[in-house]
Amino acid sequence: MKIRKSGIHQLYSSNPEEADWVLWGRKVDPLTRRGFLRNSGYAAMAAAVGASIPFAHLMPGGLIPAAFAQSDNEFELPGKDGLVVLNDRPINAETPPWLLDDDITPASRLFVRNNGIPPVADGIDPEAWVLEIGGESCVDPQQFTVAQLKERFQHHTYQLVLECGGNGRSEFNPPAKGNQWSTGAVGCPTWTGVRLRDVLEACGIASDAVYIGYYAADTHLSGDPGKHPISRGVPMRKALEDETLIAWAMNGEPIPLLHGYPLRLVCGGWPASTSGKWLNKVVVRNQVHDGEKMGGSSYRVPCKPVAPGTSVPEEDMCIIEAMPVKSLVTFPRSGLSHPLADPLLVRGHAWAGDVSVVEVQLSIDFGATWIKANLSAPANRLAWQRWQAELLLPQKGYYEIWARAADSDGRSQPMVMPAWNPKGYLNNACHRVAVQAV
Ligand SMILES: Nc1nc2c(c(=O)[nH]1)N[C@H]1C(S)=C(S)[C@@H](COP(=O)(O)O)O[C@H]1N2
Ligand SMILES: [Mo]
């Protein structure tokens, strides 16, 4: 049986129970949500994954087997290593999970999300690049060249998670429009720059300040110079955190053009749309910033959960702040064949918005039982955390490894899908990879 990746996603997104029935003859028990595989369906699924499935009776219905859910259509992007390109104008590309195994994400493996057209490298003189600080709640508006920023303020380096608010969007049902990210719109490089707080304080923050907003040098897809592709911001409490940086270096090198050369804002743990690339202006606002992609349903979710497919009035949508707890299995790569007798080393990263990860658990039986992984401390606040474990698979066959992280606020990842929302944000469902014991 051959199933093309886009085909299987389409089938499952329009009607997962129907897809189960068409592909495998699998029926879903309405009480337990477990899938019933009849013998012929079981044979079809086992044939498709290439092995018997010891825990088939525990497998939930309506879920694409992880063996088919991975991105596999690799595509070349200059300077990038095996990223999957979702769109080429503007450029958007994500990283397959097995290429996110590094502790510190190298530039070649960091996802790219552009809303407009980046400035051209040739036209940028990094020393002469000017950052303007202003806005109605800035006491003394000023301009700084990059050289002046470097000279006047203390330098700081932090490893910070960047995750697109729409990471995981492809799994929502009904589907949400936008880049169909699977799991790869996340990374955790180190960033060097000055604290936004130090720069804002040098310009004076008025007592009525509530928000900051950024402006940048990329241009709108329409070509209209009066329009900004994106201009977002964060509340003052996030803007003034130690780790919120105006950065000029990523992993010790000038920030690559695609990631914001020569200057970018980095607000770790919040939707990466708040981390403005090609930064040329920061405004201190006496109201919630109202730049491009701050309003409507952009980077907003229903303030209260809604039924899938509901159309939600604008006043009932709330701005996304910290990203939810999440984890990724970066080794093994889904599809691995592993000798039954050997312990299987499994590892990945976990992160949790503004707080820390306190536990990562793994399951090889579709969530029936869980074991604890070893979890490392983060390099600094707002960096992702390495976890690893050794698993023994009980008999030959097809398994899925599920990873589930819990944060210091007592929240953990949902096993299947979190609350549906119109734009498909904040999918922090457990990551799954397929392994075959042989
Ligand atoms: N100026 C500018 N900044 C931007 C964007 C953009 O299009 N223009 N995209 C935002 C979004 S939506 C994301 S997810 C991150 C992506 O950062 P990266 O491309 O460096 O991974 O940048 C954010 N900053
Ligand atoms: Mo994003």
Tab-separated table of N, CA and C in Angstrom, residues 134-284:
chain	number	residue	atom	x	y	z
A	134	GLY	N	11.012	55.239	20.262
A	134	GLY	CA	10.050	56.328	20.342
A	134	GLY	C	8.729	55.845	20.909
A	135	GLY	N	7.648	56.440	20.423
A	135	GLY	CA	6.314	56.073	20.914
A	135	GLY	C	5.825	57.065	21.946
A	136	GLU	N	4.502	57.127	22.140
A	136	GLU	CA	3.908	58.154	23.006
A	136	GLU	C	4.311	58.004	24.472
A	137	SER	N	4.779	56.803	24.881
A	137	SER	CA	5.178	56.630	26.288
A	137	SER	C	6.690	56.547	26.451
A	138	CYS	N	7.404	57.088	25.444
A	138	CYS	CA	8.863	57.197	25.566
A	138	CYS	C	9.161	58.662	25.901
A	139	VAL	N	9.888	58.881	27.010
A	139	VAL	CA	10.114	60.243	27.489
A	139	VAL	C	11.057	61.015	26.566
A	140	ASP	N	12.144	60.359	26.140
A	140	ASP	CA	13.190	61.032	25.382
A	140	ASP	C	13.574	60.192	24.161
A	141	PRO	N	12.791	60.291	23.070
A	141	PRO	CA	13.057	59.457	21.888
A	141	PRO	C	14.490	59.640	21.380
A	142	GLN	N	15.138	58.539	21.017
A	142	GLN	CA	16.534	58.605	20.570
A	142	GLN	C	16.773	57.621	19.436
A	143	GLN	N	17.920	57.789	18.794
A	143	GLN	CA	18.345	56.841	17.759
A	143	GLN	C	19.708	56.293	18.128
A	144	PHE	N	19.926	55.041	17.837
A	144	PHE	CA	21.213	54.400	18.114
A	144	PHE	C	21.661	53.659	16.864
A	145	THR	N	22.921	53.775	16.504
A	145	THR	CA	23.457	52.868	15.493
A	145	THR	C	23.798	51.569	16.223
A	146	VAL	N	24.009	50.508	15.456
A	146	VAL	CA	24.376	49.232	16.080
A	146	VAL	C	25.683	49.421	16.866
A	147	ALA	N	26.604	50.184	16.287
A	147	ALA	CA	27.880	50.429	16.975
A	147	ALA	C	27.651	51.123	18.323
A	148	GLN	N	26.718	52.072	18.360
A	148	GLN	CA	26.419	52.764	19.637
A	148	GLN	C	25.762	51.830	20.653
A	149	LEU	N	24.879	50.974	20.172
A	149	LEU	CA	24.255	50.002	21.094
A	149	LEU	C	25.341	49.148	21.738
A	150	LYS	N	26.272	48.685	20.883
A	150	LYS	CA	27.351	47.811	21.368
A	150	LYS	C	28.228	48.521	22.379
A	151	GLU	N	28.428	49.804	22.161
A	151	GLU	CA	29.334	50.563	22.999
A	151	GLU	C	28.685	51.019	24.307
A	152	ARG	N	27.420	51.424	24.235
A	152	ARG	CA	26.793	52.065	25.399
A	152	ARG	C	26.204	51.114	26.427
A	153	PHE	N	25.824	49.897	25.974
A	153	PHE	CA	25.085	49.024	26.897
A	153	PHE	C	25.833	47.709	27.104
A	154	GLN	N	25.539	47.101	28.271
A	154	GLN	CA	26.189	45.829	28.599
A	154	GLN	C	25.684	44.722	27.668
A	155	HIS	N	26.594	43.813	27.274
A	155	HIS	CA	26.222	42.709	26.382
A	155	HIS	C	25.766	41.505	27.196
A	156	HIS	N	24.774	40.782	26.676
A	156	HIS	CA	24.284	39.568	27.337
A	156	HIS	C	24.067	38.489	26.293
A	157	THR	N	24.310	37.231	26.685
A	157	THR	CA	24.054	36.105	25.800
A	157	THR	C	23.121	35.127	26.510
A	158	TYR	N	22.036	34.782	25.864
A	158	TYR	CA	21.111	33.769	26.382
A	158	TYR	C	20.728	32.815	25.264
A	159	GLN	N	20.467	31.559	25.673
A	159	GLN	CA	19.896	30.604	24.725
A	159	GLN	C	18.379	30.701	24.878
A	160	LEU	N	17.668	31.018	23.792
A	160	LEU	CA	16.233	31.309	23.898
A	160	LEU	C	15.430	30.555	22.840
A	161	VAL	N	14.314	29.973	23.273
A	161	VAL	CA	13.444	29.243	22.341
A	161	VAL	C	12.663	30.228	21.481
A	162	LEU	N	12.686	29.982	20.177
A	162	LEU	CA	11.812	30.673	19.226
A	162	LEU	C	10.852	29.612	18.708
A	163	GLU	N	9.570	29.815	18.896
A	163	GLU	CA	8.594	28.888	18.317
A	163	GLU	C	7.467	29.695	17.697
A	164	CYS	N	7.153	29.384	16.451
A	164	CYS	CA	6.049	30.077	15.792
A	164	CYS	C	4.746	29.702	16.491
A	165	GLY	N	3.870	30.703	16.680
A	165	GLY	CA	2.575	30.444	17.324
A	165	GLY	C	1.769	29.387	16.582
A	166	GLY	N	2.032	29.241	15.282
A	166	GLY	CA	1.274	28.288	14.459
A	166	GLY	C	1.952	26.937	14.321
A	167	ASN	N	3.034	26.711	15.065
A	167	ASN	CA	3.698	25.401	14.981
A	167	ASN	C	2.686	24.313	15.339
A	168	GLY	N	2.591	23.263	14.504
A	168	GLY	CA	1.623	22.190	14.760
A	168	GLY	C	0.269	22.417	14.104
A	169	ARG	N	0.138	23.528	13.361
A	169	ARG	CA	-1.163	23.877	12.784
A	169	ARG	C	-1.755	22.769	11.909
A	170	SER	N	-0.910	22.012	11.220
A	170	SER	CA	-1.409	21.049	10.231
A	170	SER	C	-2.324	19.990	10.827
A	171	GLU	N	-2.299	19.836	12.128
A	171	GLU	CA	-3.100	18.776	12.743
A	171	GLU	C	-4.511	19.212	13.132
A	172	PHE	N	-4.805	20.521	13.035
A	172	PHE	CA	-6.131	20.959	13.499
A	172	PHE	C	-7.232	20.523	12.543
A	173	ASN	N	-8.386	20.274	13.090
A	173	ASN	CA	-9.532	19.857	12.330
A	173	ASN	C	-10.782	20.485	12.931
A	174	PRO	N	-11.613	21.275	12.205
A	174	PRO	CA	-11.399	21.639	10.815
A	174	PRO	C	-10.060	22.370	10.631
A	175	PRO	N	-9.442	22.198	9.444
A	175	PRO	CA	-8.110	22.773	9.211
A	175	PRO	C	-8.121	24.296	9.304
A	176	ALA	N	-6.994	24.853	9.699
A	176	ALA	CA	-6.844	26.303	9.764
A	176	ALA	C	-5.989	26.735	8.588
A	177	LYS	N	-6.317	27.883	8.003
A	177	LYS	CA	-5.520	28.423	6.895
A	177	LYS	C	-4.158	28.884	7.415
A	178	GLY	N	-3.189	28.973	6.528
A	178	GLY	CA	-1.861	29.438	6.925
A	178	GLY	C	-0.851	28.332	6.658
A	179	ASN	N	0.398	28.625	6.943
A	179	ASN	CA	1.443	27.620	6.733
A	179	ASN	C	1.103	26.358	7.508
A	180	GLN	N	1.164	25.240	6.826
A	180	GLN	CA	0.781	23.983	7.480
A	180	GLN	C	1.979	23.386	8.210
A	181	TRP	N	2.442	24.094	9.246
A	181	TRP	CA	3.561	23.606	10.045
A	181	TRP	C	3.213	22.258	10.651
A	182	SER	N	4.168	21.319	10.643
A	182	SER	CA	3.943	20.115	11.449
A	182	SER	C	4.585	20.352	12.817
A	183	THR	N	5.829	19.887	13.041
A	183	THR	CA	6.413	20.090	14.376
A	183	THR	C	7.633	21.003	14.364
A	184	GLY	N	8.062	21.436	13.140
A	184	GLY	CA	9.411	21.984	13.027
A	184	GLY	C	9.586	23.479	13.071
A	185	ALA	N	8.546	24.256	13.481
A	185	ALA	CA	8.724	25.707	13.540
A	185	ALA	C	9.195	26.105	14.934
A	186	VAL	N	10.297	25.502	15.359
A	186	VAL	CA	10.862	25.776	16.680
A	186	VAL	C	12.374	25.577	16.622
A	187	GLY	N	13.079	26.317	17.468
A	187	GLY	CA	14.524	26.142	17.562
A	187	GLY	C	15.015	26.894	18.788
A	188	CYS	N	16.268	26.642	19.165
A	188	CYS	CA	16.782	27.289	20.372
A	188	CYS	C	18.263	27.643	20.220
A	189	PRO	N	18.560	28.682	19.424
A	189	PRO	CA	19.948	29.160	19.293
A	189	PRO	C	20.322	30.043	20.486
A	190	THR	N	21.592	30.473	20.542
A	190	THR	CA	21.958	31.492	21.526
A	190	THR	C	21.902	32.851	20.823
A	191	TRP	N	21.581	33.852	21.606
A	191	TRP	CA	21.419	35.214	21.087
A	191	TRP	C	22.277	36.154	21.917
A	192	THR	N	22.998	37.052	21.247
A	192	THR	CA	23.820	38.034	21.964
A	192	THR	C	23.382	39.427	21.562
A	193	GLY	N	23.226	40.276	22.584
A	193	GLY	CA	22.839	41.651	22.312
A	193	GLY	C	22.764	42.425	23.602
A	194	VAL	N	21.930	43.464	23.594
A	194	VAL	CA	21.735	44.258	24.807
A	194	VAL	C	20.303	44.066	25.273
A	195	ARG	N	20.081	44.325	26.558
A	195	ARG	CA	18.724	44.191	27.078
A	195	ARG	C	17.858	45.312	26.529
A	196	LEU	N	16.664	44.959	26.057
A	196	LEU	CA	15.702	45.975	25.625
A	196	LEU	C	15.455	46.933	26.797
A	197	ARG	N	15.408	46.383	28.013
A	197	ARG	CA	15.156	47.202	29.205
A	197	ARG	C	16.185	48.319	29.342
A	198	ASP	N	17.469	47.969	29.177
A	198	ASP	CA	18.523	48.979	29.354
A	198	ASP	C	18.350	50.121	28.347
A	199	VAL	N	18.010	49.750	27.116
A	199	VAL	CA	17.878	50.770	26.065
A	199	VAL	C	16.639	51.635	26.313
A	200	LEU	N	15.533	50.976	26.682
A	200	LEU	CA	14.308	51.753	26.952
A	200	LEU	C	14.503	52.669	28.153
A	201	GLU	N	15.187	52.166	29.179
A	201	GLU	CA	15.388	53.005	30.377
A	201	GLU	C	16.262	54.216	30.054
A	202	ALA	N	17.219	54.035	29.133
A	202	ALA	CA	18.068	55.163	28.740
A	202	ALA	C	17.239	56.242	28.043
A	203	CYS	N	16.102	55.840	27.475
A	203	CYS	CA	15.247	56.811	26.779
A	203	CYS	C	14.088	57.264	27.661
A	204	GLY	N	13.947	56.657	28.828
A	204	GLY	CA	12.879	57.061	29.743
A	204	GLY	C	11.552	56.405	29.401
A	205	ILE	N	11.015	55.643	30.350
A	205	ILE	CA	9.725	54.976	30.144
A	205	ILE	C	8.683	55.742	30.949
A	206	ALA	N	7.696	56.309	30.275
A	206	ALA	CA	6.660	57.081	30.989
A	206	ALA	C	5.822	56.147	31.862
A	207	SER	N	5.191	56.715	32.900
A	207	SER	CA	4.482	55.870	33.876
A	207	SER	C	3.224	55.230	33.273
A	208	ASP	N	2.752	55.756	32.142
A	208	ASP	CA	1.544	55.156	31.545
A	208	ASP	C	1.869	54.084	30.484
A	209	ALA	N	3.146	53.671	30.399
A	209	ALA	CA	3.540	52.679	29.387
A	209	ALA	C	2.902	51.325	29.678
A	210	VAL	N	2.312	50.690	28.669
A	210	VAL	CA	1.739	49.355	28.882
A	210	VAL	C	2.302	48.306	27.917
A	211	TYR	N	2.841	48.732	26.779
A	211	TYR	CA	3.193	47.774	25.731
A	211	TYR	C	4.355	48.332	24.924
A	212	ILE	N	5.115	47.461	24.276
A	212	ILE	CA	6.052	47.939	23.250
A	212	ILE	C	5.605	47.352	21.904
A	213	GLY	N	6.023	48.002	20.837
A	213	GLY	CA	5.760	47.479	19.503
A	213	GLY	C	7.028	47.611	18.690
A	214	TYR	N	7.221	46.709	17.703
A	214	TYR	CA	8.413	46.823	16.854
A	214	TYR	C	8.033	47.160	15.413
A	215	TYR	N	8.966	47.785	14.729
A	215	TYR	CA	8.869	47.996	13.278
A	215	TYR	C	10.155	47.489	12.653
A	216	ALA	N	10.079	47.090	11.388
A	216	ALA	CA	11.223	46.428	10.766
A	216	ALA	C	11.336	46.803	9.299
A	217	ALA	N	12.446	46.376	8.701
A	217	ALA	CA	12.781	46.840	7.356
A	217	ALA	C	12.311	45.913	6.232
A	218	ASP	N	11.556	44.861	6.562
A	218	ASP	CA	11.050	44.035	5.454
A	218	ASP	C	9.852	44.744	4.815
A	219	THR	N	9.520	44.351	3.584
A	219	THR	CA	8.459	45.066	2.868
A	219	THR	C	7.254	44.162	2.619
A	220	HIS	N	6.113	44.823	2.495
A	220	HIS	CA	4.848	44.101	2.334
A	220	HIS	C	4.817	43.354	0.999
A	221	LEU	N	4.165	42.185	0.990
A	221	LEU	CA	4.094	41.371	-0.241
A	221	LEU	C	3.449	42.127	-1.399
A	222	SER	N	2.565	43.080	-1.082
A	222	SER	CA	1.879	43.845	-2.130
A	222	SER	C	2.817	44.837	-2.805
A	223	GLY	N	3.981	45.093	-2.171
A	223	GLY	CA	4.897	46.089	-2.712
A	223	GLY	C	4.567	47.494	-2.235
A	224	ASP	N	3.457	47.666	-1.520
A	224	ASP	CA	3.042	48.982	-1.027
A	224	ASP	C	3.980	49.424	0.104
A	225	PRO	N	4.791	50.500	-0.108
A	225	PRO	CA	5.764	50.910	0.914
A	225	PRO	C	5.090	51.450	2.175
A	226	GLY	N	3.818	51.796	2.097
A	226	GLY	CA	3.104	52.306	3.264
A	226	GLY	C	2.625	51.208	4.199
A	227	LYS	N	2.755	49.951	3.752
A	227	LYS	CA	2.235	48.848	4.569
A	227	LYS	C	3.359	48.052	5.191
A	228	HIS	N	3.186	47.632	6.446
A	228	HIS	CA	4.163	46.765	7.111
A	228	HIS	C	3.672	45.323	7.044
A	229	PRO	N	4.575	44.375	6.766
A	229	PRO	CA	4.121	42.981	6.787
A	229	PRO	C	3.723	42.535	8.198
A	230	ILE	N	4.438	43.015	9.200
A	230	ILE	CA	4.146	42.618	10.581
A	230	ILE	C	4.753	43.656	11.521
A	231	SER	N	4.041	43.986	12.603
A	231	SER	CA	4.542	44.935	13.605
A	231	SER	C	3.852	44.566	14.910
A	232	ARG	N	4.498	43.682	15.665
A	232	ARG	CA	3.858	43.172	16.879
A	232	ARG	C	4.591	43.675	18.122
A	233	GLY	N	4.187	43.185	19.276
A	233	GLY	CA	4.817	43.657	20.499
A	233	GLY	C	4.444	42.797	21.680
A	234	VAL	N	4.898	43.248	22.849
A	234	VAL	CA	4.624	42.512	24.093
A	234	VAL	C	4.311	43.529	25.198
A	235	PRO	N	3.622	43.091	26.257
A	235	PRO	CA	3.384	43.972	27.399
A	235	PRO	C	4.700	44.352	28.073
A	236	MET	N	4.702	45.451	28.822
A	236	MET	CA	5.937	45.941	29.451
A	236	MET	C	6.622	44.872	30.304
A	237	ARG	N	5.832	44.047	31.024
A	237	ARG	CA	6.475	43.083	31.932
A	237	ARG	C	7.364	42.113	31.143
A	238	LYS	N	6.966	41.774	29.908
A	238	LYS	CA	7.814	40.891	29.089
A	238	LYS	C	8.963	41.705	28.490
A	239	ALA	N	8.661	42.916	28.047
A	239	ALA	CA	9.681	43.769	27.425
A	239	ALA	C	10.837	44.037	28.385
A	240	LEU	N	10.532	44.116	29.694
A	240	LEU	CA	11.544	44.523	30.675
A	240	LEU	C	12.243	43.346	31.350
A	241	GLU	N	11.936	42.103	30.898
A	241	GLU	CA	12.621	40.937	31.469
A	241	GLU	C	14.108	40.944	31.121
A	242	ASP	N	14.917	40.328	32.007
A	242	ASP	CA	16.360	40.232	31.747
A	242	ASP	C	16.667	39.642	30.375
A	243	GLU	N	15.885	38.612	29.967
A	243	GLU	CA	16.242	37.845	28.770
A	243	GLU	C	15.736	38.472	27.480
A	244	THR	N	14.940	39.526	27.547
A	244	THR	CA	14.433	40.132	26.303
A	244	THR	C	15.531	41.004	25.692
A	245	LEU	N	15.978	40.590	24.510
A	245	LEU	CA	17.185	41.198	23.919
A	245	LEU	C	16.927	41.913	22.606
A	246	ILE	N	17.750	42.928	22.376
A	246	ILE	CA	17.956	43.464	21.028
A	246	ILE	C	19.267	42.819	20.597
A	247	ALA	N	19.184	41.844	19.689
A	247	ALA	CA	20.354	40.995	19.412
A	247	ALA	C	20.965	41.295	18.053
A	248	TRP	N	22.306	41.165	17.979
A	248	TRP	CA	23.005	41.284	16.691
A	248	TRP	C	23.715	39.986	16.329
A	249	ALA	N	23.784	39.042	17.297
A	249	ALA	CA	24.482	37.782	16.994
A	249	ALA	C	23.622	36.591	17.374
A	250	MET	N	23.778	35.540	16.565
A	250	MET	CA	23.111	34.267	16.832
A	250	MET	C	24.200	33.209	16.813
A	251	ASN	N	24.295	32.431	17.865
A	251	ASN	CA	25.349	31.418	17.974
A	251	ASN	C	26.734	32.021	17.716
A	252	GLY	N	26.949	33.232	18.202
A	252	GLY	CA	28.255	33.867	18.135
A	252	GLY	C	28.627	34.475	16.795
A	253	GLU	N	27.710	34.438	15.832
A	253	GLU	CA	27.966	35.004	14.494
A	253	GLU	C	26.928	36.095	14.247
A	254	PRO	N	27.231	37.010	13.302
A	254	PRO	CA	26.173	37.967	12.932
A	254	PRO	C	24.902	37.189	12.570
A	255	ILE	N	23.736	37.690	12.964
A	255	ILE	CA	22.482	36.982	12.675
A	255	ILE	C	22.356	36.803	11.157
A	256	PRO	N	22.066	35.584	10.667
A	256	PRO	CA	21.914	35.412	9.218
A	256	PRO	C	20.770	36.279	8.668
A	257	LEU	N	20.887	36.676	7.413
A	257	LEU	CA	19.894	37.569	6.807
A	257	LEU	C	18.461	37.065	7.018
A	258	LEU	N	18.225	35.788	6.758
A	258	LEU	CA	16.856	35.257	6.879
A	258	LEU	C	16.306	35.375	8.294
A	259	HIS	N	17.209	35.478	9.264
A	259	HIS	CA	16.767	35.509	10.665
A	259	HIS	C	16.833	36.904	11.285
A	260	GLY	N	17.079	37.929	10.433
A	260	GLY	CA	16.922	39.293	10.940
A	260	GLY	C	18.123	40.210	10.879
A	261	TYR	N	19.203	39.795	10.203
A	261	TYR	CA	20.403	40.627	10.084
A	261	TYR	C	20.064	42.067	9.729
A	262	PRO	N	20.627	43.081	10.377
A	262	PRO	CA	21.683	42.974	11.382
A	262	PRO	C	21.192	43.031	12.837
A	263	LEU	N	19.860	43.243	13.051
A	263	LEU	CA	19.376	43.442	14.424
A	263	LEU	C	17.989	42.823	14.557
A	264	ARG	N	17.772	42.104	15.651
A	264	ARG	CA	16.415	41.600	15.871
A	264	ARG	C	16.076	41.620	17.347
A	265	LEU	N	14.781	41.685	17.593
A	265	LEU	CA	14.266	41.580	18.949
A	265	LEU	C	14.130	40.087	19.244
A	266	VAL	N	14.421	39.657	20.467
A	266	VAL	CA	14.179	38.261	20.839
A	266	VAL	C	13.424	38.233	22.167
A	267	CYS	N	12.179	37.729	22.090
A	267	CYS	CA	11.338	37.577	23.281
A	267	CYS	C	11.135	36.082	23.472
A	268	GLY	N	12.077	35.425	24.174
A	268	GLY	CA	12.051	33.961	24.296
A	268	GLY	C	10.785	33.449	24.954
A	269	GLY	N	10.269	32.309	24.442
A	269	GLY	CA	9.131	31.642	25.070
A	269	GLY	C	7.769	32.181	24.656
A	270	TRP	N	7.744	33.309	23.953
A	270	TRP	CA	6.477	33.864	23.449
A	270	TRP	C	6.399	33.536	21.964
A	271	PRO	N	5.199	33.647	21.346
A	271	PRO	CA	5.115	33.363	19.912
A	271	PRO	C	6.244	34.109	19.199
A	272	ALA	N	6.962	33.420	18.320
A	272	ALA	CA	8.148	34.039	17.717
A	272	ALA	C	7.791	35.271	16.890
A	273	SER	N	6.507	35.457	16.590
A	273	SER	CA	6.078	36.662	15.871
A	273	SER	C	6.350	37.919	16.693
A	274	THR	N	6.602	37.787	18.013
A	274	THR	CA	6.937	38.956	18.829
A	274	THR	C	8.429	39.293	18.728
A	275	SER	N	9.213	38.415	18.079
A	275	SER	CA	10.663	38.618	17.962
A	275	SER	C	10.971	39.222	16.599
A	276	GLY	N	10.807	40.533	16.492
A	276	GLY	CA	10.923	41.213	15.201
A	276	GLY	C	12.310	41.123	14.586
A	277	LYS	N	12.368	40.707	13.322
A	277	LYS	CA	13.632	40.623	12.571
A	277	LYS	C	13.849	41.955	11.851
A	278	TRP	N	15.079	42.219	11.411
A	278	TRP	CA	15.432	43.444	10.674
A	278	TRP	C	14.895	44.678	11.413
A	279	LEU	N	15.096	44.658	12.733
A	279	LEU	CA	14.507	45.654	13.644
A	279	LEU	C	15.064	47.053	13.386
A	280	ASN	N	14.172	48.031	13.161
A	280	ASN	CA	14.669	49.407	13.040
A	280	ASN	C	13.934	50.408	13.925
A	281	LYS	N	12.904	49.932	14.647
A	281	LYS	CA	12.211	50.867	15.538
A	281	LYS	C	11.470	50.115	16.635
A	282	VAL	N	11.562	50.645	17.855
A	282	VAL	CA	10.750	50.120	18.957
A	282	VAL	C	9.973	51.293	19.530
A	283	VAL	N	8.665	51.099	19.671
A	283	VAL	CA	7.839	52.165	20.256
A	283	VAL	C	7.309	51.716	21.610
A	284	VAL	N	7.282	52.661	22.562
A	284	VAL	CA	6.699	52.388	23.873
A	284	VAL	C	5.294	52.987	23.823
